[in-house]
Amino acid sequence: QVQLVESGGGLVQAGGSLRLSCAASGRTFSSFAMGWFRQAPGKEREFVAAITWTGDNTYYPDSVKGRFTIARDNAKNTVYLQMNSLKPEDTAVYYCATRSPGGVLFGDWWSQEETYTYWGQGTQVTVSS
């Protein structure tokens, strides 16, 4: 009922930049939060960034803090991930996800896959040396 579509992935050189977009369509509802995760071959899915829809709170792991920035456009139901100073280790499939309002959250909820109820198909980001 909710479709998330990522775009903006591609091949860039180390030190370059990319901006990923994630647009929500289908049945619209008030989203509590949207997040980005990534997964490299043979690796577990890794939290990248999250932003709340009802506030200005953003969350990043140390691996991307200072290089990646998450932003939202509420009118378009779209979230962006600006990625600067890219490194080869950033190479992965990037997924966006969202969570509807409701329920009880605890701990570091923003970084937990279980927090999110809808996921996009992913977009490939490849960073060359």
PDB file of C-alpha atoms in Angstrom:
ATOM      1  CA  GLN A   1       0.000   0.000   0.000  1.00  0.00           C
ATOM      2  CA  VAL A   2       3.036   2.252   0.384  1.00  0.00           C
ATOM      3  CA  GLN A   3       5.738   2.192  -2.254  1.00  0.00           C
ATOM      4  CA  LEU A   4       9.216   3.577  -1.710  1.00  0.00           C
ATOM      5  CA  VAL A   5      11.401   4.225  -4.742  1.00  0.00           C
ATOM      6  CA  GLU A   6      15.073   5.088  -4.434  1.00  0.00           C
ATOM      7  CA  SER A   7      16.990   6.885  -7.146  1.00  0.00           C
ATOM      8  CA  GLY A   8      20.296   8.651  -7.633  1.00  0.00           C
ATOM      9  CA  GLY A   9      22.730   5.785  -7.267  1.00  0.00           C
ATOM     10  CA  GLY A  10      25.631   5.280  -9.604  1.00  0.00           C
ATOM     11  CA  LEU A  11      29.389   5.092  -9.989  1.00  0.00           C
ATOM     12  CA  VAL A  12      31.589   7.844  -8.576  1.00  0.00           C
ATOM     13  CA  GLN A  13      35.246   8.304  -7.743  1.00  0.00           C
ATOM     14  CA  ALA A  14      36.475   8.377  -4.181  1.00  0.00           C
ATOM     15  CA  GLY A  15      36.020  11.851  -2.770  1.00  0.00           C
ATOM     16  CA  GLY A  16      33.021  12.523  -4.973  1.00  0.00           C
ATOM     17  CA  SER A  17      29.389  13.072  -4.096  1.00  0.00           C
ATOM     18  CA  LEU A  18      25.989  11.577  -4.802  1.00  0.00           C
ATOM     19  CA  ARG A  19      22.487  12.511  -3.731  1.00  0.00           C
ATOM     20  CA  LEU A  20      19.998   9.713  -3.242  1.00  0.00           C
ATOM     21  CA  SER A  21      16.260  10.296  -3.262  1.00  0.00           C
ATOM     22  CA  CYS A  22      13.482   8.189  -1.791  1.00  0.00           C
ATOM     23  CA  ALA A  23       9.931   9.022  -2.826  1.00  0.00           C
ATOM     24  CA  ALA A  24       6.883   7.534  -1.129  1.00  0.00           C
ATOM     25  CA  SER A  25       3.764   6.875  -3.191  1.00  0.00           C
ATOM     26  CA  GLY A  26       0.558   4.873  -3.039  1.00  0.00           C
ATOM     27  CA  ARG A  27      -1.535   5.227   0.080  1.00  0.00           C
ATOM     28  CA  THR A  28      -0.309   8.322   1.825  1.00  0.00           C
ATOM     29  CA  PHE A  29      -0.226   8.590   5.569  1.00  0.00           C
ATOM     30  CA  SER A  30       1.602  10.480   8.246  1.00  0.00           C
ATOM     31  CA  SER A  31       5.064   8.951   8.371  1.00  0.00           C
ATOM     32  CA  PHE A  32       6.838   9.019  11.694  1.00  0.00           C
ATOM     33  CA  ALA A  33      10.337   8.520  10.367  1.00  0.00           C
ATOM     34  CA  MET A  34      12.340   7.594   7.301  1.00  0.00           C
ATOM     35  CA  GLY A  35      15.710   5.954   7.243  1.00  0.00           C
ATOM     36  CA  TRP A  36      18.508   4.773   5.016  1.00  0.00           C
ATOM     37  CA  PHE A  37      20.316   1.446   5.274  1.00  0.00           C
ATOM     38  CA  ARG A  38      22.985  -0.130   3.111  1.00  0.00           C
ATOM     39  CA  GLN A  39      24.176  -3.641   2.455  1.00  0.00           C
ATOM     40  CA  ALA A  40      27.369  -4.786   0.779  1.00  0.00           C
ATOM     41  CA  PRO A  41      27.749  -8.360  -0.545  1.00  0.00           C
ATOM     42  CA  GLY A  42      28.353 -10.774   2.304  1.00  0.00           C
ATOM     43  CA  LYS A  43      27.744  -8.082   4.910  1.00  0.00           C
ATOM     44  CA  GLU A  44      24.871  -7.419   7.260  1.00  0.00           C
ATOM     45  CA  ARG A  45      22.559  -4.536   6.583  1.00  0.00           C
ATOM     46  CA  GLU A  46      23.964  -1.368   8.120  1.00  0.00           C
ATOM     47  CA  PHE A  47      22.153   1.697   9.382  1.00  0.00           C
ATOM     48  CA  VAL A  48      23.139   4.868   7.532  1.00  0.00           C
ATOM     49  CA  ALA A  49      20.809   7.708   8.531  1.00  0.00           C
ATOM     50  CA  ALA A  50      17.323   8.498   9.793  1.00  0.00           C
ATOM     51  CA  ILE A  51      15.086  11.523  10.158  1.00  0.00           C
ATOM     52  CA  THR A  52      11.813  12.042  11.974  1.00  0.00           C
ATOM     53  CA  TRP A  53       8.844  13.506  10.096  1.00  0.00           C
ATOM     54  CA  THR A  54       7.376  15.274  13.097  1.00  0.00           C
ATOM     55  CA  GLY A  55      10.560  16.988  14.179  1.00  0.00           C
ATOM     56  CA  ASP A  56      14.030  17.886  13.035  1.00  0.00           C
ATOM     57  CA  ASN A  57      15.866  14.984  14.646  1.00  0.00           C
ATOM     58  CA  THR A  58      18.495  13.238  12.554  1.00  0.00           C
ATOM     59  CA  TYR A  59      20.632  10.214  13.367  1.00  0.00           C
ATOM     60  CA  TYR A  60      23.879   8.913  11.876  1.00  0.00           C
ATOM     61  CA  PRO A  61      26.407   6.235  12.733  1.00  0.00           C
ATOM     62  CA  ASP A  62      30.020   7.257  13.185  1.00  0.00           C
ATOM     63  CA  SER A  63      30.936   5.689   9.847  1.00  0.00           C
ATOM     64  CA  VAL A  64      29.099   8.395   7.885  1.00  0.00           C
ATOM     65  CA  LYS A  65      28.734  11.257  10.348  1.00  0.00           C
ATOM     66  CA  GLY A  66      30.102  14.477   8.890  1.00  0.00           C
ATOM     67  CA  ARG A  67      29.984  13.109   5.337  1.00  0.00           C
ATOM     68  CA  PHE A  68      26.329  12.161   4.826  1.00  0.00           C
ATOM     69  CA  THR A  69      23.314  14.376   5.420  1.00  0.00           C
ATOM     70  CA  ILE A  70      19.680  13.271   5.480  1.00  0.00           C
ATOM     71  CA  ALA A  71      16.947  15.770   4.644  1.00  0.00           C
ATOM     72  CA  ARG A  72      13.213  15.665   4.049  1.00  0.00           C
ATOM     73  CA  ASP A  73      10.585  17.312   1.890  1.00  0.00           C
ATOM     74  CA  ASN A  74       7.289  16.725   3.661  1.00  0.00           C
ATOM     75  CA  ALA A  75       5.153  18.030   0.794  1.00  0.00           C
ATOM     76  CA  LYS A  76       6.674  15.492  -1.598  1.00  0.00           C
ATOM     77  CA  ASN A  77       6.899  12.660   0.931  1.00  0.00           C
ATOM     78  CA  THR A  78      10.526  12.427  -0.087  1.00  0.00           C
ATOM     79  CA  VAL A  79      13.731  11.969   1.831  1.00  0.00           C
ATOM     80  CA  TYR A  80      17.207  12.678   0.489  1.00  0.00           C
ATOM     81  CA  LEU A  81      20.633  11.393   1.381  1.00  0.00           C
ATOM     82  CA  GLN A  82      23.458  13.711   0.388  1.00  0.00           C
ATOM     83  CA  MET A  83      26.689  11.743   0.357  1.00  0.00           C
ATOM     84  CA  ASN A  84      29.965  13.662   0.250  1.00  0.00           C
ATOM     85  CA  SER A  85      33.590  12.574   0.520  1.00  0.00           C
ATOM     86  CA  LEU A  86      32.641   9.105  -0.629  1.00  0.00           C
ATOM     87  CA  LYS A  87      34.965   6.215   0.104  1.00  0.00           C
ATOM     88  CA  PRO A  88      35.262   2.802  -1.569  1.00  0.00           C
ATOM     89  CA  GLU A  89      33.904   1.247   1.621  1.00  0.00           C
ATOM     90  CA  ASP A  90      30.656   3.142   1.025  1.00  0.00           C
ATOM     91  CA  THR A  91      29.978   0.828  -1.919  1.00  0.00           C
ATOM     92  CA  ALA A  92      26.702  -0.982  -1.257  1.00  0.00           C
ATOM     93  CA  VAL A  93      23.065  -1.221  -2.181  1.00  0.00           C
ATOM     94  CA  TYR A  94      21.269   1.588  -0.389  1.00  0.00           C
ATOM     95  CA  TYR A  95      17.710   1.098   0.841  1.00  0.00           C
ATOM     96  CA  CYS A  96      15.234   3.596   2.195  1.00  0.00           C
ATOM     97  CA  ALA A  97      12.580   2.663   4.710  1.00  0.00           C
ATOM     98  CA  THR A  98       9.732   4.275   6.604  1.00  0.00           C
ATOM     99  CA  ARG A  99       7.660   3.717   9.710  1.00  0.00           C
ATOM    100  CA  SER A 100       4.072   4.758  10.359  1.00  0.00           C
ATOM    101  CA  PRO A 101       3.128   6.565  13.548  1.00  0.00           C
ATOM    102  CA  GLY A 102       2.090   4.498  16.510  1.00  0.00           C
ATOM    103  CA  GLY A 103       3.528   1.894  18.774  1.00  0.00           C
ATOM    104  CA  VAL A 104       6.190   2.178  21.405  1.00  0.00           C
ATOM    105  CA  LEU A 105       9.822   2.787  20.575  1.00  0.00           C
ATOM    106  CA  PHE A 106      12.751   2.192  22.851  1.00  0.00           C
ATOM    107  CA  GLY A 107      16.504   2.070  22.768  1.00  0.00           C
ATOM    108  CA  ASP A 108      18.262   3.168  19.596  1.00  0.00           C
ATOM    109  CA  TRP A 109      15.127   2.613  17.577  1.00  0.00           C
ATOM    110  CA  TRP A 110      16.259   4.697  14.605  1.00  0.00           C
ATOM    111  CA  SER A 111      19.028   2.222  13.760  1.00  0.00           C
ATOM    112  CA  GLN A 112      16.958  -0.958  14.078  1.00  0.00           C
ATOM    113  CA  GLU A 113      15.593  -2.693  10.986  1.00  0.00           C
ATOM    114  CA  GLU A 114      12.593  -3.823  13.040  1.00  0.00           C
ATOM    115  CA  THR A 115      11.540  -0.197  13.447  1.00  0.00           C
ATOM    116  CA  TYR A 116      10.665   0.164   9.772  1.00  0.00           C
ATOM    117  CA  THR A 117       7.615  -1.333   8.092  1.00  0.00           C
ATOM    118  CA  TYR A 118       8.085  -0.390   4.426  1.00  0.00           C
ATOM    119  CA  TRP A 119      11.232  -0.766   2.339  1.00  0.00           C
ATOM    120  CA  GLY A 120      12.335   0.333  -1.103  1.00  0.00           C
ATOM    121  CA  GLN A 121      13.964  -1.836  -3.744  1.00  0.00           C
ATOM    122  CA  GLY A 122      17.426  -0.378  -3.273  1.00  0.00           C
ATOM    123  CA  THR A 123      19.826   1.560  -5.456  1.00  0.00           C
ATOM    124  CA  GLN A 124      23.439   0.642  -6.144  1.00  0.00           C
ATOM    125  CA  VAL A 125      26.212   2.999  -5.101  1.00  0.00           C
ATOM    126  CA  THR A 126      29.712   2.153  -6.285  1.00  0.00           C
ATOM    127  CA  VAL A 127      32.739   4.209  -5.273  1.00  0.00           C
ATOM    128  CA  SER A 128      35.938   3.593  -7.200  1.00  0.00           C
ATOM    129  CA  SER A 129      39.477   4.196  -5.976  1.00  0.00           C
TER     130      SER A 129
END
